[in-house]
Amino acid sequence: MFRLRSDLGVRIDRRSDRIWSTSVTALCMALFLTTYSTDLSAQWTYTQSEAPTTPAPNGLLSVQTPTTCSDGSQTLPSSGFLKGGTVVTIDTSVTNTGKCDSYLFGSYVSTDLHGVNLIWYFLQYPSGASSYDRFWGSSPYSLSYDSRTPGNGSGSKTEYGLYQMGQCQLGFQTNAMATSCNFATDSAVTWKPVNVVACSPKWLLAGNPAVNQHLPPTSISLYVPSDMWDVLAHDLSSPAIQAAADWNEQLAGTGVSVTVVNYDCGTGGNCIDLTTGDTGSGCAMNTRHPDLSTGEFNLPSTITLPTDFASRSSARLRRTLAHELGHLLGLDEYDGSQCSPLDTATPANSIMAPVSSCTSTTDLTLSPTLNDVSPIVQSTYGSHVRTTCGF
């Protein structure tokens, strides 16, 4: 009995020895691997062999064959004017720099490129809605990407969504490989505005090279003489005040505003004189005096209403005066072919559209529409781009 207990005790002690021995071995191995891993990691070094750049990509827009633009090309420029619903081909390109060399224990192993992973494509609508897509870079990653080059990552995209009237913003942003040197991955965004309209704008041009005729970007006075004042500008509902207010509502950001006054506004380009007289076959007429180097008026302009103007309705006079102000703000007459056939009543699309009657308001817009405002705000007093595509 005693020996049995003694043997049992020995067996128990030996089992404890094995457990202790195994634990020590495992602990040593873990410490060894940790130390080895730390040492190995410490031996990897990374050197910048070419300085990195991550430029914003190009955005390239073009209308598809057989459509051409007003300059004879198929290129839709930034801030160009596009007929709503026209299909556009979207391309992008970029070239980065940046190389990172890897060394293990001081020996060169490989070079990683600050290659193009993808280019983001954003579309922001006038309503505030937005969408996005991607142009994928090539594999293996390259420093350059061009969606027009076959086999170099994903190719061109077709945009069917430019149908909301107003200014759409198309954005492009590069996402590049950081490499082990931790290069910056994202570029700035390139924004390409596109003005979507239903009527092709027509500007009043003068000079060589041609410049757009327009009122100076300042506060404009519309002078109504006393013999017309009681009819046209006696209260806030009068046609002159309404026409001025209609344009002022749309001209924010241009520097132009129109105020109706009952005193002589002087001899500068910021004055418009309202008068009556012979208007020929037109509902009204205007005279203007542009500086042919800038297009801005340097003398007073004149709007002439027919001598029987008082027999016309206030609504029709409001429309007539808004039309003439549109000329002085830089727009020419629109003809019937300039507005999209998708819009059934051409006169309702634009204050500059032709009309058949100087007394009726049937199917007429009484105030400027986006088709009138966009080319003035975005071109005449903005980028001065006058290319139109899709019409």
XYZ file of C-alpha atoms in Angstrom, residues 223-379:
157
model
C -35.058 106.090 -66.770
C -38.811 106.426 -67.396
C -39.770 110.037 -68.301
C -42.660 111.759 -66.577
C -45.004 111.548 -69.564
C -44.796 107.739 -69.375
C -44.388 107.328 -65.654
C -48.027 107.227 -64.652
C -48.643 104.376 -67.077
C -45.441 102.363 -66.777
C -43.889 102.950 -63.384
C -46.453 104.421 -61.059
C -46.563 101.412 -58.734
C -44.896 98.055 -58.110
C -47.216 96.313 -60.576
C -46.195 98.525 -63.504
C -44.544 96.771 -66.491
C -41.174 98.573 -66.235
C -40.740 97.756 -62.559
C -41.897 94.161 -63.092
C -39.536 93.615 -66.026
C -36.597 95.002 -64.016
C -37.535 92.850 -61.013
C -37.823 89.752 -63.220
C -34.229 90.160 -64.372
C -32.876 91.223 -60.976
C -34.145 87.983 -59.495
C -31.955 86.065 -61.948
C -28.814 88.227 -62.089
C -27.382 87.419 -58.659
C -23.603 87.110 -58.822
C -23.153 89.088 -62.047
C -22.861 92.526 -60.421
C -25.753 93.764 -62.583
C -28.994 95.112 -61.135
C -31.646 97.276 -62.783
C -33.505 100.064 -60.956
C -36.378 102.063 -62.466
C -35.889 105.817 -61.865
C -37.861 108.968 -62.777
C -34.841 111.207 -63.300
C -32.232 111.533 -66.030
C -29.595 108.892 -65.249
C -26.708 110.612 -67.047
C -24.378 109.893 -69.955
C -22.657 106.679 -68.884
C -23.066 103.082 -69.989
C -24.996 102.328 -66.804
C -28.026 104.309 -68.031
C -30.999 103.121 -70.110
C -33.464 105.680 -71.445
C -37.033 104.535 -72.062
C -38.824 106.445 -74.804
C -41.495 106.153 -77.507
C -41.259 106.403 -81.279
C -41.134 104.471 -84.520
C -40.228 100.816 -83.889
C -40.629 99.660 -87.490
C -42.085 96.157 -87.642
C -40.938 95.257 -84.137
C -42.807 95.323 -80.852
C -40.042 97.615 -79.578
C -36.425 98.408 -80.403
C -33.181 99.269 -78.656
C -29.969 101.128 -79.415
C -26.628 100.444 -77.753
C -23.043 101.716 -77.900
C -20.465 99.020 -77.093
C -16.748 99.521 -76.612
C -15.485 97.175 -79.340
C -12.494 96.094 -77.259
C -14.556 94.907 -74.289
C -18.158 94.774 -75.488
C -19.345 96.909 -72.564
C -21.562 99.915 -73.257
C -19.869 103.250 -72.659
C -22.864 105.492 -73.501
C -26.526 105.311 -72.507
C -28.714 102.714 -74.225
C -32.259 103.331 -75.362
C -35.402 101.193 -75.346
C -38.111 102.550 -77.639
C -41.757 101.514 -77.314
C -44.313 102.318 -80.049
C -46.334 105.487 -79.656
C -49.480 103.428 -79.014
C -47.857 101.470 -76.191
C -50.581 102.541 -73.762
C -53.119 100.480 -75.716
C -51.250 97.273 -74.918
C -51.832 95.220 -71.792
C -49.488 95.519 -68.825
C -48.567 91.851 -69.244
C -47.582 92.329 -72.892
C -45.531 95.428 -72.085
C -43.808 93.565 -69.254
C -42.780 90.863 -71.721
C -41.640 93.418 -74.312
C -39.461 95.324 -71.827
C -37.948 92.089 -70.445
C -37.114 91.082 -74.036
C -35.363 94.378 -74.734
C -33.451 94.173 -71.452
C -32.315 90.714 -72.580
C -30.746 92.325 -75.651
C -28.930 94.886 -73.526
C -27.674 92.076 -71.294
C -26.065 90.415 -74.311
C -28.572 88.190 -76.134
C -29.649 88.320 -79.771
C -33.027 87.251 -81.173
C -33.698 83.527 -80.951
C -35.175 81.987 -84.086
C -37.536 79.048 -84.245
C -34.771 76.482 -84.838
C -32.874 77.340 -81.671
C -35.245 75.737 -79.176
C -35.561 72.008 -78.638
C -38.504 70.300 -80.377
C -39.026 68.480 -77.091
C -40.572 71.724 -75.854
C -43.908 72.189 -77.554
C -44.305 75.972 -77.350
C -41.095 77.729 -78.397
C -42.101 81.222 -77.127
C -42.730 79.748 -73.687
C -39.106 78.569 -73.484
C -37.434 81.950 -73.795
C -37.988 85.665 -73.415
C -35.839 86.029 -76.565
C -37.966 83.725 -78.752
C -39.786 85.191 -81.778
C -43.471 86.068 -81.477
C -46.217 86.623 -84.030
C -48.173 89.274 -82.138
C -47.151 92.388 -80.255
C -50.401 92.479 -78.320
C -51.198 88.873 -77.381
C -49.601 86.961 -74.498
C -50.851 83.541 -75.595
C -48.116 80.899 -75.070
C -45.592 83.607 -74.128
C -43.349 83.602 -71.121
C -43.612 87.013 -69.459
C -40.266 86.792 -67.651
C -36.834 85.373 -68.545
C -36.418 81.604 -68.355
C -33.317 79.539 -67.626
C -32.650 79.460 -71.392
C -32.187 83.254 -71.243
C -30.548 83.542 -67.848
C -27.937 80.781 -68.210
C -26.057 82.268 -71.214
C -26.009 85.703 -69.549
C -24.933 84.606 -66.075
C -22.595 81.798 -67.162
C -21.145 83.334 -70.332
